[in-house]
Amino acid sequence: MKRNAFTSKAKKFLALQSLFYAFANSIEALVPFLLAPILTRMLDPSGYGVWVLFVTYATFMRPVVGLTTQDAIRMRFYDFDQNKLEQFTHTALFVMVLLAIIVSAVTLLLGEMVAEAVKFPQGWLVSIVIAALLYEVFYTVLALQQFHNSRKAFLATQAMQAVLSMVFIVAFLLAGWDWRGVVIGRMLSMAIAIFFALRSLGFTLPKLLRIPERSFYRNIASFGVVYWPAGAVIMAVATTDKVAAAHYLGVEASAMYGVAALFASAFWMVNYSFVMAWTPWLFRKLKTAEQDGLREVASVSLAYFVLSAVAAAAFYVVAVLVAPVLLGAAFHSAIGLLPYTMLAIMLQGHFVHNLKFLHFDGRIELMSVLSAFTIGLNLWLSILWAKQMGISGIILATAVSFGAAFIMSGILILGRWMPLRKGARAVAG
């Protein structure tokens, strides 16, 4: 009876936490929806396609510039005292800026070749690197706010970024800056929100400008290099999809993919909000699994799998009803892609759920192997199916790749955490 009451209390806590993060993240997620009627009417499919590619490449470059440091911070948060955590974070931010400078220099040096390969205007290539840095720092400070349980600051950071994005982007579009105005508006709003978030975490400008001590450089670099595929898997798959669409079907096809993914991103925000609320709780539970078992964890995970499937279906129904109103007529063909995108996002969330068990164990190499397999399988299937089925084939390749990785990671987790006696406890791993 006590166990059931305890489990019920834990589920209620996670539900409330998930609802909070779903609400906070939905603020940012609402921005693309609120902008959709404007962007799909003020930009033609080609211009919108450039914007989609910009977001895709900036997202892909995040782990290159940031070395997936936010996940390193999550993994070490409970191991460090506050002073060491601040030193680690300061060093990570310094490394990010240094890498962004190096990557920008390489981009300028190889500009013409890179522009041809990625189908993006050469003069704006460096903006992708800057945006990647801003994205990575933004999500790093959000992770710190979440683990510190600074929910007001987390909410304020999201709200500030969303409101400023809307204001700047609309103003620049009305000024006639086309997709360039969208890019500048997005980066400017991120920079202001990051400044606010860093101040809320106790970082000041003089403190950030100091060169950090050498104690954590090797730690951050070794983690980032080994962990890169795991930290980049979602970005890499999204990039593969959109680049395949642009190369084999044209930039306009990439725009249609981006519009379909826009609606799926709302579902992803809800999915991701659960993972955000659940991860600190899971890590605490796994620390005591030997004594307390994993019945509670298994119950929550099973509920997540069921509810995510229900949520995917619900988001699909709403999207089909809303899409014709939100989108300009030139983008209505993207509506037929929604079933594939919802399935892909659901399986992506299931795979990320499984990775958290491996993340707790510090099995970084295994996470990266599974992620590299997903990236490679998606690339092969996207090229193969793009020629046969068009955009729907590319999205279906994503669903199959994440589905296969989810099954493989699930088998590994069951092998690591076996139900024994009264509960589940760790066995040799």
Tab-separated table of C-alpha atoms in Angstrom:
chain	number	residue	atom	x	y	z
A	1	MET	CA	0.000	0.000	0.000
A	2	LYS	CA	2.829	2.380	0.942
A	3	ARG	CA	4.689	1.522	-2.270
A	4	ASN	CA	1.581	2.280	-4.393
A	5	ALA	CA	1.070	5.593	-2.586
A	6	PHE	CA	4.735	6.485	-3.075
A	7	THR	CA	4.594	5.592	-6.764
A	8	SER	CA	1.433	7.631	-7.217
A	9	LYS	CA	3.070	10.607	-5.499
A	10	ALA	CA	6.132	10.333	-7.761
A	11	LYS	CA	3.970	10.205	-10.882
A	12	LYS	CA	2.027	13.234	-9.715
A	13	PHE	CA	5.280	15.126	-9.085
A	14	LEU	CA	6.623	14.225	-12.534
A	15	ALA	CA	3.323	15.127	-14.151
A	16	LEU	CA	3.366	18.580	-12.548
A	17	GLN	CA	7.021	19.089	-13.454
A	18	SER	CA	6.350	17.955	-17.029
A	19	LEU	CA	3.375	20.307	-17.292
A	20	PHE	CA	5.510	23.217	-16.135
A	21	TYR	CA	8.276	22.502	-18.646
A	22	ALA	CA	5.700	21.811	-21.353
A	23	PHE	CA	4.208	25.238	-20.668
A	24	ALA	CA	7.619	26.942	-20.555
A	25	ASN	CA	8.851	25.223	-23.715
A	26	SER	CA	5.553	25.835	-25.485
A	27	ILE	CA	6.264	29.552	-25.291
A	28	GLU	CA	9.250	29.075	-27.576
A	29	ALA	CA	7.408	26.466	-29.654
A	30	LEU	CA	4.547	28.897	-30.253
A	31	VAL	CA	6.827	31.371	-32.015
A	32	PRO	CA	7.173	29.348	-35.264
A	33	PHE	CA	3.389	28.805	-35.288
A	34	LEU	CA	2.650	32.473	-34.751
A	35	LEU	CA	5.175	33.361	-37.429
A	36	ALA	CA	3.969	30.697	-39.884
A	37	PRO	CA	1.085	32.779	-41.318
A	38	ILE	CA	3.544	35.645	-41.836
A	39	LEU	CA	6.567	33.716	-43.118
A	40	THR	CA	4.570	31.520	-45.525
A	41	ARG	CA	2.954	34.623	-47.011
A	42	MET	CA	5.835	37.132	-46.970
A	43	LEU	CA	8.469	34.608	-48.107
A	44	ASP	CA	8.229	32.453	-51.221
A	45	PRO	CA	9.034	28.701	-50.944
A	46	SER	CA	12.621	29.387	-52.004
A	47	GLY	CA	13.158	32.060	-49.336
A	48	TYR	CA	11.461	29.942	-46.694
A	49	GLY	CA	13.658	27.044	-47.782
A	50	VAL	CA	16.782	29.135	-47.098
A	51	TRP	CA	15.450	29.910	-43.607
A	52	VAL	CA	14.773	26.206	-42.989
A	53	LEU	CA	18.301	25.344	-44.093
A	54	PHE	CA	19.724	28.051	-41.830
A	55	VAL	CA	17.979	26.601	-38.764
A	56	THR	CA	18.983	23.075	-39.813
A	57	TYR	CA	22.666	23.882	-40.261
A	58	ALA	CA	22.821	26.008	-37.092
A	59	THR	CA	21.272	23.138	-35.136
A	60	PHE	CA	23.677	20.664	-36.715
A	61	MET	CA	26.664	22.865	-35.856
A	62	ARG	CA	25.671	23.126	-32.194
A	63	PRO	CA	27.590	20.037	-31.014
A	64	VAL	CA	30.570	21.029	-33.191
A	65	VAL	CA	30.794	24.423	-31.516
A	66	GLY	CA	29.531	23.375	-28.078
A	67	LEU	CA	30.904	19.819	-27.748
A	68	THR	CA	27.499	18.823	-26.262
A	69	THR	CA	28.648	20.401	-23.009
A	70	GLN	CA	25.140	20.741	-21.622
A	71	ASP	CA	24.949	16.959	-21.304
A	72	ALA	CA	28.329	16.919	-19.561
A	73	ILE	CA	26.944	19.440	-17.075
A	74	ARG	CA	23.848	17.301	-16.502
A	75	MET	CA	25.945	14.196	-15.899
A	76	ARG	CA	28.273	15.953	-13.423
A	77	PHE	CA	25.785	18.310	-11.757
A	78	TYR	CA	25.305	16.138	-8.658
A	79	ASP	CA	29.032	15.335	-8.419
A	80	PHE	CA	30.275	18.949	-8.245
A	81	ASP	CA	29.878	21.522	-5.504
A	82	GLN	CA	28.691	24.968	-6.582
A	83	ASN	CA	32.195	26.378	-6.986
A	84	LYS	CA	33.397	23.542	-9.203
A	85	LEU	CA	30.167	23.630	-11.213
A	86	GLU	CA	30.685	27.338	-11.936
A	87	GLN	CA	34.305	26.685	-12.943
A	88	PHE	CA	33.216	23.844	-15.227
A	89	THR	CA	30.484	25.989	-16.816
A	90	HIS	CA	32.821	28.974	-17.257
A	91	THR	CA	35.407	26.769	-18.954
A	92	ALA	CA	32.734	25.241	-21.193
A	93	LEU	CA	31.508	28.670	-22.317
A	94	PHE	CA	35.089	29.770	-23.051
A	95	VAL	CA	35.703	26.618	-25.126
A	96	MET	CA	32.483	27.218	-27.072
A	97	VAL	CA	33.515	30.745	-28.038
A	98	LEU	CA	37.008	29.586	-29.008
A	99	LEU	CA	35.612	26.798	-31.205
A	100	ALA	CA	33.147	29.216	-32.830
A	101	ILE	CA	36.039	31.514	-33.801
A	102	ILE	CA	38.010	28.598	-35.278
A	103	VAL	CA	35.026	27.223	-37.225
A	104	SER	CA	34.173	30.720	-38.519
A	105	ALA	CA	37.737	31.123	-39.815
A	106	VAL	CA	37.563	27.773	-41.619
A	107	THR	CA	34.175	28.720	-43.063
A	108	LEU	CA	35.549	31.979	-44.451
A	109	LEU	CA	38.574	30.191	-45.881
A	110	LEU	CA	36.515	27.504	-47.651
A	111	GLY	CA	33.444	29.661	-48.218
A	112	GLU	CA	32.792	28.986	-51.906
A	113	MET	CA	33.183	25.225	-51.609
A	114	VAL	CA	31.038	25.031	-48.449
A	115	ALA	CA	28.304	27.209	-49.948
A	116	GLU	CA	28.058	24.954	-52.986
A	117	ALA	CA	27.931	21.808	-50.863
A	118	VAL	CA	25.237	23.018	-48.457
A	119	LYS	CA	23.215	25.093	-50.955
A	120	PHE	CA	23.387	28.207	-48.773
A	121	PRO	CA	24.410	31.820	-49.608
A	122	GLN	CA	28.167	32.149	-49.101
A	123	GLY	CA	28.027	35.599	-47.516
A	124	TRP	CA	25.846	34.303	-44.683
A	125	LEU	CA	27.749	31.122	-43.800
A	126	VAL	CA	29.393	32.639	-40.705
A	127	SER	CA	25.937	33.559	-39.374
A	128	ILE	CA	25.265	29.821	-39.107
A	129	VAL	CA	28.271	29.382	-36.787
A	130	ILE	CA	27.243	32.374	-34.652
A	131	ALA	CA	23.687	31.048	-34.408
A	132	ALA	CA	25.007	27.601	-33.441
A	133	LEU	CA	26.999	29.182	-30.598
A	134	LEU	CA	23.951	31.126	-29.426
A	135	TYR	CA	21.733	28.025	-29.556
A	136	GLU	CA	24.235	25.936	-27.592
A	137	VAL	CA	24.777	28.558	-24.875
A	138	PHE	CA	21.017	29.155	-24.669
A	139	TYR	CA	20.194	25.491	-24.066
A	140	THR	CA	23.146	25.123	-21.698
A	141	VAL	CA	21.858	27.890	-19.426
A	142	LEU	CA	18.360	26.404	-19.615
A	143	ALA	CA	19.781	23.060	-18.463
A	144	LEU	CA	21.494	24.777	-15.529
A	145	GLN	CA	18.309	26.615	-14.582
A	146	GLN	CA	16.370	23.357	-14.722
A	147	PHE	CA	18.802	21.378	-12.548
A	148	HIS	CA	18.987	24.283	-10.085
A	149	ASN	CA	15.166	24.165	-10.055
A	150	SER	CA	15.100	27.884	-10.943
A	151	ARG	CA	11.736	27.632	-12.599
A	152	LYS	CA	10.950	31.352	-12.604
A	153	ALA	CA	14.230	32.152	-14.339
A	154	PHE	CA	13.691	29.257	-16.773
A	155	LEU	CA	10.234	30.573	-17.669
A	156	ALA	CA	11.446	34.171	-17.947
A	157	THR	CA	14.325	33.154	-20.245
A	158	GLN	CA	11.980	31.273	-22.578
A	159	ALA	CA	9.403	34.069	-22.578
A	160	MET	CA	11.972	36.789	-23.243
A	161	GLN	CA	13.504	34.903	-26.164
A	162	ALA	CA	10.096	34.155	-27.689
A	163	VAL	CA	8.687	37.680	-27.395
A	164	LEU	CA	11.843	39.330	-28.703
A	165	SER	CA	11.999	36.878	-31.630
A	166	MET	CA	8.476	37.813	-32.645
A	167	VAL	CA	9.102	41.551	-32.316
A	168	PHE	CA	12.441	41.626	-34.159
A	169	ILE	CA	11.470	39.215	-36.952
A	170	VAL	CA	8.186	40.953	-37.750
A	171	ALA	CA	9.866	44.378	-37.646
A	172	PHE	CA	12.678	43.294	-39.984
A	173	LEU	CA	10.272	41.593	-42.395
A	174	LEU	CA	8.110	44.706	-42.577
A	175	ALA	CA	11.293	46.645	-43.295
A	176	GLY	CA	11.785	44.413	-46.365
A	177	TRP	CA	14.726	42.334	-45.149
A	178	ASP	CA	13.217	38.984	-46.364
A	179	TRP	CA	14.804	35.816	-44.892
A	180	ARG	CA	17.819	37.825	-43.752
A	181	GLY	CA	15.598	39.727	-41.337
A	182	VAL	CA	14.326	36.441	-39.902
A	183	VAL	CA	17.906	35.265	-39.320
A	184	ILE	CA	19.046	38.517	-37.673
A	185	GLY	CA	15.915	38.772	-35.537
A	186	ARG	CA	16.330	35.237	-34.232
A	187	MET	CA	20.002	35.698	-33.325
A	188	LEU	CA	19.451	39.071	-31.662
A	189	SER	CA	16.666	37.736	-29.441
A	190	MET	CA	18.775	34.706	-28.426
A	191	ALA	CA	21.727	36.940	-27.470
A	192	ILE	CA	19.594	39.125	-25.191
A	193	ALA	CA	17.924	36.114	-23.527
A	194	ILE	CA	21.332	34.478	-22.931
A	195	PHE	CA	22.644	37.619	-21.245
A	196	PHE	CA	19.631	37.616	-18.911
A	197	ALA	CA	19.986	33.884	-18.128
A	198	LEU	CA	23.701	34.133	-17.344
A	199	ARG	CA	23.007	36.983	-14.943
A	200	SER	CA	20.319	34.892	-13.231
A	201	LEU	CA	22.915	32.139	-12.727
A	202	GLY	CA	25.376	34.535	-11.102
A	203	PHE	CA	27.714	35.113	-14.047
A	204	THR	CA	28.889	38.672	-14.660
A	205	LEU	CA	30.637	40.079	-17.725
A	206	PRO	CA	34.036	40.583	-15.992
A	207	LYS	CA	33.836	37.010	-14.703
A	208	LEU	CA	33.029	35.602	-18.151
A	209	LEU	CA	35.816	37.580	-19.826
A	210	ARG	CA	38.490	36.042	-17.597
A	211	ILE	CA	40.367	33.099	-19.099
A	212	PRO	CA	39.373	30.069	-16.986
A	213	GLU	CA	41.797	27.778	-15.194
A	214	ARG	CA	43.123	24.747	-17.068
A	215	SER	CA	41.621	22.097	-14.780
A	216	PHE	CA	38.590	21.192	-16.936
A	217	TYR	CA	39.802	21.685	-20.522
A	218	ARG	CA	40.804	18.088	-21.101
A	219	ASN	CA	37.676	16.807	-19.356
A	220	ILE	CA	35.374	18.856	-21.568
A	221	ALA	CA	37.271	18.053	-24.780
A	222	SER	CA	37.426	14.293	-24.142
A	223	PHE	CA	33.733	14.137	-23.271
A	224	GLY	CA	32.725	16.197	-26.294
A	225	VAL	CA	34.752	14.201	-28.806
A	226	VAL	CA	33.537	10.817	-27.577
A	227	TYR	CA	29.962	11.945	-26.948
A	228	TRP	CA	29.555	13.917	-30.178
A	229	PRO	CA	27.394	11.388	-32.098
A	230	ALA	CA	25.059	10.986	-29.114
A	231	GLY	CA	24.751	14.721	-28.593
A	232	ALA	CA	24.344	15.412	-32.294
A	233	VAL	CA	22.063	12.565	-33.352
A	234	ILE	CA	18.845	14.619	-33.509
A	235	MET	CA	20.558	17.533	-35.251
A	236	ALA	CA	22.458	15.254	-37.628
A	237	VAL	CA	19.348	13.340	-38.672
A	238	ALA	CA	17.379	16.567	-39.229
A	239	THR	CA	20.250	17.957	-41.280
A	240	THR	CA	20.526	14.760	-43.326
A	241	ASP	CA	16.818	14.893	-44.097
A	242	LYS	CA	16.729	18.516	-45.219
A	243	VAL	CA	19.979	18.384	-47.171
A	244	ALA	CA	18.786	15.212	-48.922
A	245	ALA	CA	15.531	16.982	-49.758
A	246	ALA	CA	17.388	20.036	-51.106
A	247	HIS	CA	19.870	17.990	-53.154
A	248	TYR	CA	17.523	15.392	-54.628
A	249	LEU	CA	14.205	17.280	-54.703
A	250	GLY	CA	15.145	20.992	-54.641
A	251	VAL	CA	15.248	23.759	-51.997
A	252	GLU	CA	11.442	24.069	-52.188
A	253	ALA	CA	11.149	20.447	-51.037
A	254	SER	CA	13.293	21.314	-48.024
A	255	ALA	CA	10.830	24.113	-47.279
A	256	MET	CA	7.899	21.653	-47.366
A	257	TYR	CA	9.794	19.331	-45.046
A	258	GLY	CA	10.410	22.266	-42.707
A	259	VAL	CA	6.719	23.194	-42.647
A	260	ALA	CA	5.689	19.606	-41.844
A	261	ALA	CA	8.362	19.423	-39.139
A	262	LEU	CA	7.037	22.682	-37.715
A	263	PHE	CA	3.846	20.985	-36.548
A	264	ALA	CA	5.714	17.938	-35.288
A	265	SER	CA	7.986	20.245	-33.269
A	266	ALA	CA	5.028	21.170	-31.054
A	267	PHE	CA	4.669	17.498	-30.161
A	268	TRP	CA	8.432	17.243	-29.655
A	269	MET	CA	8.305	20.106	-27.126
A	270	VAL	CA	5.791	18.177	-25.015
A	271	ASN	CA	7.872	15.026	-25.401
A	272	TYR	CA	11.057	16.858	-24.491
A	273	SER	CA	9.400	18.517	-21.504
A	274	PHE	CA	8.778	15.116	-19.952
A	275	VAL	CA	12.410	14.136	-20.493
A	276	MET	CA	13.580	17.405	-18.893
A	277	ALA	CA	11.431	16.853	-15.793
A	278	TRP	CA	12.172	13.134	-15.644
A	279	THR	CA	15.969	13.090	-16.053
A	280	PRO	CA	17.019	14.485	-12.623
A	281	TRP	CA	14.402	12.249	-10.975
A	282	LEU	CA	15.631	9.202	-12.915
A	283	PHE	CA	19.261	9.824	-11.999
A	284	ARG	CA	18.345	10.030	-8.298
A	285	LYS	CA	16.323	6.809	-8.546
A	286	LEU	CA	19.071	4.904	-10.323
A	287	LYS	CA	21.550	5.863	-7.598
A	288	THR	CA	19.437	3.877	-5.087
A	289	ALA	CA	18.261	1.148	-7.461
A	290	GLU	CA	20.256	-1.578	-5.709
A	291	GLN	CA	18.244	-1.065	-2.539
A	292	ASP	CA	14.902	0.263	-3.761
A	293	GLY	CA	14.482	-1.533	-7.084
A	294	LEU	CA	13.212	-0.091	-10.352
A	295	ARG	CA	9.527	-0.881	-10.219
A	296	GLU	CA	8.665	2.799	-9.945
A	297	VAL	CA	10.953	3.747	-12.832
A	298	ALA	CA	9.521	0.992	-15.027
A	299	SER	CA	5.991	2.148	-14.252
A	300	VAL	CA	6.747	5.754	-15.218
A	301	SER	CA	8.556	4.700	-18.409
A	302	LEU	CA	5.667	2.489	-19.514
A	303	ALA	CA	3.214	5.316	-18.893
A	304	TYR	CA	5.418	7.600	-20.995
A	305	PHE	CA	5.444	5.198	-23.958
A	306	VAL	CA	1.663	4.891	-23.926
A	307	LEU	CA	0.937	8.584	-23.414
A	308	SER	CA	3.417	9.692	-26.083
A	309	ALA	CA	1.608	7.547	-28.650
A	310	VAL	CA	-1.735	9.049	-27.617
A	311	ALA	CA	-0.234	12.552	-27.738
A	312	ALA	CA	1.170	11.950	-31.234
A	313	ALA	CA	-2.289	10.990	-32.497
A	314	ALA	CA	-3.878	13.992	-30.791
A	315	PHE	CA	-1.319	16.439	-32.196
A	316	TYR	CA	-1.838	14.968	-35.662
A	317	VAL	CA	-5.600	15.561	-35.534
A	318	VAL	CA	-5.143	19.146	-34.339
A	319	ALA	CA	-2.433	19.823	-36.925
A	320	VAL	CA	-4.631	18.623	-39.799
A	321	LEU	CA	-7.373	21.021	-38.677
A	322	VAL	CA	-5.110	24.008	-38.047
A	323	ALA	CA	-2.579	23.707	-40.891
A	324	PRO	CA	-4.847	24.900	-43.748
A	325	VAL	CA	-5.586	28.081	-41.786
A	326	LEU	CA	-2.015	28.826	-40.699
A	327	LEU	CA	-0.207	28.071	-43.944
A	328	GLY	CA	-0.180	29.972	-47.168
A	329	ALA	CA	-1.692	28.163	-50.159
A	330	ALA	CA	1.740	27.393	-51.633
A	331	PHE	CA	2.562	25.227	-48.589
A	332	HIS	CA	-0.621	23.134	-48.277
A	333	SER	CA	1.010	20.079	-49.857
A	334	ALA	CA	3.073	19.694	-46.656
A	335	ILE	CA	-0.061	18.615	-44.743
A	336	GLY	CA	0.117	15.115	-46.259
A	337	LEU	CA	3.516	14.626	-44.582
A	338	LEU	CA	2.175	15.023	-41.032
A	339	PRO	CA	1.578	11.297	-40.240
A	340	TYR	CA	5.215	10.510	-41.048
A	341	THR	CA	6.599	13.415	-39.009
A	342	MET	CA	4.513	12.565	-35.912
A	343	LEU	CA	5.662	8.942	-36.028
A	344	ALA	CA	9.294	9.994	-36.456
A	345	ILE	CA	9.148	12.421	-33.513
A	346	MET	CA	7.482	9.838	-31.263
A	347	LEU	CA	10.186	7.227	-31.956
A	348	GLN	CA	12.878	9.882	-31.597
A	349	GLY	CA	11.547	10.653	-28.112
A	350	HIS	CA	11.516	6.953	-27.198
A	351	PHE	CA	15.150	6.613	-28.234
A	352	VAL	CA	16.159	9.700	-26.208
A	353	HIS	CA	14.323	8.193	-23.227
A	354	ASN	CA	16.448	5.056	-23.482
A	355	LEU	CA	19.674	7.011	-23.861
A	356	LYS	CA	19.165	8.575	-20.430
A	357	PHE	CA	19.695	5.178	-18.757
A	358	LEU	CA	23.018	4.828	-20.562
A	359	HIS	CA	23.813	8.471	-19.784
A	360	PHE	CA	23.469	7.804	-16.051
A	361	ASP	CA	25.880	4.890	-16.286
A	362	GLY	CA	28.414	7.053	-18.140
A	363	ARG	CA	28.323	4.623	-21.072
A	364	ILE	CA	29.128	7.441	-23.465
A	365	GLU	CA	30.844	5.263	-26.071
A	366	LEU	CA	27.807	3.006	-26.329
A	367	MET	CA	25.482	5.989	-26.662
A	368	SER	CA	27.641	7.310	-29.474
A	369	VAL	CA	27.769	3.964	-31.285
A	370	LEU	CA	23.963	3.704	-31.241
A	371	SER	CA	23.634	7.320	-32.371
A	372	ALA	CA	26.187	6.901	-35.173
A	373	PHE	CA	24.253	3.837	-36.335
A	374	THR	CA	21.051	5.923	-36.404
A	375	ILE	CA	22.707	8.732	-38.367
A	376	GLY	CA	24.238	6.316	-40.881
A	377	LEU	CA	21.043	4.295	-41.374
A	378	ASN	CA	19.016	7.472	-41.848
A	379	LEU	CA	21.473	8.820	-44.418
A	380	TRP	CA	21.398	5.609	-46.452
A	381	LEU	CA	17.605	5.223	-46.318
A	382	SER	CA	17.006	8.933	-47.041
A	383	ILE	CA	19.058	8.797	-50.244
A	384	LEU	CA	17.429	5.513	-51.261
A	385	TRP	CA	13.826	6.459	-50.507
A	386	ALA	CA	14.032	10.105	-51.644
A	387	LYS	CA	14.320	8.859	-55.223
A	388	GLN	CA	11.422	6.433	-54.792
A	389	MET	CA	8.934	8.241	-52.511
A	390	GLY	CA	10.006	11.884	-52.406
A	391	ILE	CA	9.782	13.834	-49.131
A	392	SER	CA	7.598	11.215	-47.426
A	393	GLY	CA	10.337	8.637	-48.051
A	394	ILE	CA	12.914	10.866	-46.328
A	395	ILE	CA	10.729	11.291	-43.240
A	396	LEU	CA	9.883	7.582	-43.190
A	397	ALA	CA	13.635	6.878	-43.182
A	398	THR	CA	13.887	8.952	-40.001
A	399	ALA	CA	11.097	6.978	-38.341
A	400	VAL	CA	12.665	3.630	-39.246
A	401	SER	CA	16.132	4.730	-38.078
A	402	PHE	CA	14.970	5.944	-34.671
A	403	GLY	CA	12.687	2.923	-34.320
A	404	ALA	CA	15.589	0.530	-34.882
A	405	ALA	CA	17.790	2.455	-32.426
A	406	PHE	CA	14.999	2.454	-29.831
A	407	ILE	CA	14.685	-1.335	-30.014
A	408	MET	CA	18.442	-1.892	-29.831
A	409	SER	CA	18.898	0.486	-26.875
A	410	GLY	CA	15.906	-1.108	-25.120
A	411	ILE	CA	17.542	-4.532	-25.319
A	412	LEU	CA	20.750	-3.118	-23.829
A	413	ILE	CA	18.848	-1.463	-20.970
A	414	LEU	CA	16.998	-4.672	-20.137
A	415	GLY	CA	20.340	-6.450	-20.068
A	416	ARG	CA	21.773	-3.829	-17.707
A	417	TRP	CA	18.810	-3.458	-15.342
A	418	MET	CA	17.187	-6.834	-14.749
A	419	PRO	CA	14.140	-7.415	-12.521
A	420	LEU	CA	15.403	-9.527	-9.624
A	421	ARG	CA	13.591	-10.622	-6.457
A	422	LYS	CA	11.369	-7.793	-5.185
A	423	GLY	CA	12.429	-5.159	-7.702
A	424	ALA	CA	14.841	-4.293	-10.471
A	425	ARG	CA	18.459	-3.885	-9.516
A	426	ALA	CA	21.697	-3.361	-11.363
A	427	VAL	CA	23.550	-6.385	-12.669
A	428	ALA	CA	26.960	-6.610	-14.274
A	429	GLY	CA	27.165	-4.058	-17.052
